[in-house]
PDB file of C-alpha atoms in Angstrom:
ATOM      1  CA  UNK A   1     -25.247  -6.288  14.228  1.00  0.00           C
ATOM      2  CA  UNK A   2     -23.152  -3.398  12.191  1.00  0.00           C
ATOM      3  CA  UNK A   3     -25.537   0.387  12.055  1.00  0.00           C
ATOM      4  CA  UNK A   4     -25.558   1.615   8.495  1.00  0.00           C
ATOM      5  CA  UNK A   5     -24.606   4.851  10.004  1.00  0.00           C
ATOM      6  CA  UNK A   6     -21.154   3.144  10.418  1.00  0.00           C
ATOM      7  CA  UNK A   7     -20.986   1.465   7.421  1.00  0.00           C
ATOM      8  CA  UNK A   8     -21.312   4.867   5.362  1.00  0.00           C
ATOM      9  CA  UNK A   9     -19.077   5.937   7.360  1.00  0.00           C
ATOM     10  CA  UNK A  10     -16.177   3.337   6.570  1.00  0.00           C
ATOM     11  CA  UNK A  11     -17.041   3.853   3.154  1.00  0.00           C
ATOM     12  CA  UNK A  12     -17.053   6.967   2.920  1.00  0.00           C
ATOM     13  CA  UNK A  13     -13.147   6.562   4.748  1.00  0.00           C
ATOM     14  CA  UNK A  14     -12.500   4.245   1.913  1.00  0.00           C
ATOM     15  CA  UNK A  15     -13.061   6.084  -0.354  1.00  0.00           C
ATOM     16  CA  UNK A  16     -11.242   9.173   0.975  1.00  0.00           C
ATOM     17  CA  UNK A  17      -8.504   7.011   1.273  1.00  0.00           C
ATOM     18  CA  UNK A  18      -8.345   5.704  -1.819  1.00  0.00           C
ATOM     19  CA  UNK A  19      -8.837   9.480  -3.664  1.00  0.00           C
ATOM     20  CA  UNK A  20      -6.058  10.215  -1.672  1.00  0.00           C
ATOM     21  CA  UNK A  21      -3.789   7.592  -2.870  1.00  0.00           C
ATOM     22  CA  UNK A  22      -4.494   8.288  -5.980  1.00  0.00           C
ATOM     23  CA  UNK A  23      -3.342  11.732  -5.765  1.00  0.00           C
ATOM     24  CA  UNK A  24      -0.484  11.180  -3.401  1.00  0.00           C
ATOM     25  CA  UNK A  25       1.021   8.412  -6.216  1.00  0.00           C
ATOM     26  CA  UNK A  26       0.712  10.582  -9.183  1.00  0.00           C
ATOM     27  CA  UNK A  27       2.469  13.641  -7.455  1.00  0.00           C
ATOM     28  CA  UNK A  28       5.416  10.990  -6.339  1.00  0.00           C
ATOM     29  CA  UNK A  29       5.301   9.307 -10.136  1.00  0.00           C
ATOM     30  CA  UNK A  30       5.395  13.597 -11.008  1.00  0.00           C
ATOM     31  CA  UNK A  31       8.690  13.435  -8.561  1.00  0.00           C
ATOM     32  CA  UNK A  32      10.445  10.368  -9.692  1.00  0.00           C
ATOM     33  CA  UNK A  33      11.084  11.367 -12.811  1.00  0.00           C
ATOM     34  CA  UNK A  34      14.369  12.906 -11.760  1.00  0.00           C
ATOM     35  CA  UNK A  35      15.444   9.752 -10.704  1.00  0.00           C
ATOM     36  CA  UNK A  36      17.344   8.815 -13.710  1.00  0.00           C
ATOM     37  CA  UNK A  37      16.903   4.849 -13.961  1.00  0.00           C
ATOM     38  CA  UNK A  38      14.025   3.128 -14.510  1.00  0.00           C
ATOM     39  CA  UNK A  39      14.300   0.482 -12.055  1.00  0.00           C
ATOM     40  CA  UNK A  40      14.664   3.008  -8.741  1.00  0.00           C
ATOM     41  CA  UNK A  41      11.689   4.824 -10.365  1.00  0.00           C
ATOM     42  CA  UNK A  42       9.744   1.790 -10.217  1.00  0.00           C
ATOM     43  CA  UNK A  43      10.946   0.090  -6.366  1.00  0.00           C
ATOM     44  CA  UNK A  44      10.032   3.397  -4.863  1.00  0.00           C
ATOM     45  CA  UNK A  45       6.160   3.343  -6.329  1.00  0.00           C
ATOM     46  CA  UNK A  46       6.123  -0.027  -5.706  1.00  0.00           C
ATOM     47  CA  UNK A  47       7.290   0.382  -1.839  1.00  0.00           C
ATOM     48  CA  UNK A  48       4.872   3.395  -1.854  1.00  0.00           C
ATOM     49  CA  UNK A  49       1.767   0.756  -2.969  1.00  0.00           C
ATOM     50  CA  UNK A  50       2.233  -1.753  -0.287  1.00  0.00           C
ATOM     51  CA  UNK A  51       3.052   0.577   2.378  1.00  0.00           C
ATOM     52  CA  UNK A  52      -0.151   2.958   2.099  1.00  0.00           C
ATOM     53  CA  UNK A  53      -2.440  -0.467   0.032  1.00  0.00           C
ATOM     54  CA  UNK A  54      -1.879  -3.148   2.883  1.00  0.00           C
ATOM     55  CA  UNK A  55      -4.767  -3.974   4.326  1.00  0.00           C
ATOM     56  CA  UNK A  56      -5.528  -5.776   8.198  1.00  0.00           C
ATOM     57  CA  UNK A  57      -8.702  -7.463   9.526  1.00  0.00           C
ATOM     58  CA  UNK A  58      -9.816  -5.078  12.413  1.00  0.00           C
ATOM     59  CA  UNK A  59      -9.967  -6.772  15.681  1.00  0.00           C
ATOM     60  CA  UNK A  60     -13.138  -5.970  16.916  1.00  0.00           C
ATOM     61  CA  UNK A  61     -14.806  -5.723  14.251  1.00  0.00           C
ATOM     62  CA  UNK A  62     -15.189  -8.515  11.872  1.00  0.00           C
ATOM     63  CA  UNK A  63     -14.845  -7.709   8.132  1.00  0.00           C
ATOM     64  CA  UNK A  64     -13.729  -4.167   8.703  1.00  0.00           C
ATOM     65  CA  UNK A  65     -10.613  -4.318   7.459  1.00  0.00           C
ATOM     66  CA  UNK A  66      -7.745  -0.683   8.220  1.00  0.00           C
ATOM     67  CA  UNK A  67      -4.697   0.082   6.329  1.00  0.00           C
ATOM     68  CA  UNK A  68      -2.163  -1.629   7.740  1.00  0.00           C
ATOM     69  CA  UNK A  69       0.522   1.255   8.551  1.00  0.00           C
ATOM     70  CA  UNK A  70      -2.133   2.880  10.370  1.00  0.00           C
ATOM     71  CA  UNK A  71      -2.817  -0.388  12.604  1.00  0.00           C
ATOM     72  CA  UNK A  72       0.762  -1.147  13.145  1.00  0.00           C
ATOM     73  CA  UNK A  73       1.419   2.137  14.316  1.00  0.00           C
ATOM     74  CA  UNK A  74      -1.598   2.387  16.604  1.00  0.00           C
ATOM     75  CA  UNK A  75      -0.610  -1.319  18.194  1.00  0.00           C
ATOM     76  CA  UNK A  76       2.829  -0.174  18.483  1.00  0.00           C
ATOM     77  CA  UNK A  77       2.348   2.676  20.334  1.00  0.00           C
ATOM     78  CA  UNK A  78      -0.231   0.927  22.357  1.00  0.00           C
ATOM     79  CA  UNK A  79       2.212  -2.028  23.719  1.00  0.00           C
ATOM     80  CA  UNK A  80       0.174  -5.016  21.754  1.00  0.00           C
ATOM     81  CA  UNK A  81       3.384  -6.382  19.477  1.00  0.00           C
ATOM     82  CA  UNK A  82       0.971  -9.919  18.663  1.00  0.00           C
ATOM     83  CA  UNK A  83      -1.714  -7.120  16.828  1.00  0.00           C
ATOM     84  CA  UNK A  84       1.242  -5.218  15.494  1.00  0.00           C
ATOM     85  CA  UNK A  85       1.980  -8.671  14.240  1.00  0.00           C
ATOM     86  CA  UNK A  86      -0.683  -8.986  11.804  1.00  0.00           C
ATOM     87  CA  UNK A  87      -0.269  -5.990  10.445  1.00  0.00           C
ATOM     88  CA  UNK A  88       4.173  -6.647   9.793  1.00  0.00           C
ATOM     89  CA  UNK A  89       2.980 -10.297   8.266  1.00  0.00           C
ATOM     90  CA  UNK A  90       0.546  -8.641   5.917  1.00  0.00           C
ATOM     91  CA  UNK A  91       2.822  -5.924   4.743  1.00  0.00           C
ATOM     92  CA  UNK A  92       5.677  -9.307   4.728  1.00  0.00           C
ATOM     93  CA  UNK A  93       3.949 -10.771   2.183  1.00  0.00           C
ATOM     94  CA  UNK A  94       2.350  -7.609   0.345  1.00  0.00           C
ATOM     95  CA  UNK A  95       6.317  -6.386   0.156  1.00  0.00           C
ATOM     96  CA  UNK A  96       7.234 -10.473  -1.582  1.00  0.00           C
ATOM     97  CA  UNK A  97       4.559 -10.209  -3.955  1.00  0.00           C
ATOM     98  CA  UNK A  98       4.956  -6.626  -4.845  1.00  0.00           C
ATOM     99  CA  UNK A  99       9.268  -7.344  -5.601  1.00  0.00           C
ATOM    100  CA  UNK A 100       7.589 -10.536  -8.264  1.00  0.00           C
ATOM    101  CA  UNK A 101       5.591  -8.024  -9.734  1.00  0.00           C
ATOM    102  CA  UNK A 102       8.726  -5.555  -9.960  1.00  0.00           C
ATOM    103  CA  UNK A 103      10.716  -8.049 -11.060  1.00  0.00           C
ATOM    104  CA  UNK A 104       8.446  -9.003 -14.023  1.00  0.00           C
ATOM    105  CA  UNK A 105       8.391  -5.598 -14.589  1.00  0.00           C
ATOM    106  CA  UNK A 106      12.225  -5.225 -15.039  1.00  0.00           C
ATOM    107  CA  UNK A 107      12.337  -8.762 -17.421  1.00  0.00           C
ATOM    108  CA  UNK A 108       9.580  -7.452 -19.537  1.00  0.00           C
ATOM    109  CA  UNK A 109      10.665  -3.365 -19.499  1.00  0.00           C
ATOM    110  CA  UNK A 110      13.945  -4.943 -21.103  1.00  0.00           C
ATOM    111  CA  UNK A 111      12.619  -7.027 -23.462  1.00  0.00           C
ATOM    112  CA  UNK A 112      10.761  -3.842 -24.747  1.00  0.00           C
ATOM    113  CA  UNK A 113      14.074  -1.711 -24.943  1.00  0.00           C
ATOM    114  CA  UNK A 114      16.261  -4.808 -26.830  1.00  0.00           C
TER     115      UNK A 114
END
């Protein structure tokens, strides 16, 4: 049974993480404006989304999710390659989905610019 203090801390963590990501995303979007090609800018922003917003389920607590980059790094430092592999699998799936979205966005961009 998960106590309410831990659940509150879990919710506060994800809220702070989401706010920090929105600020980072906005700052990177402003920074990437100097790049001349639309496709490169959106590819870098897509990679940022995959890197920071891909979750992995915690092995210790059911129904608790952790940022995959944090989980994979921690498990690789501890030497548990199987657990880090779960996070890398989540990264791979998220990257494939984001690649499809990026390609569809490029098609939309080309059609609008005609």
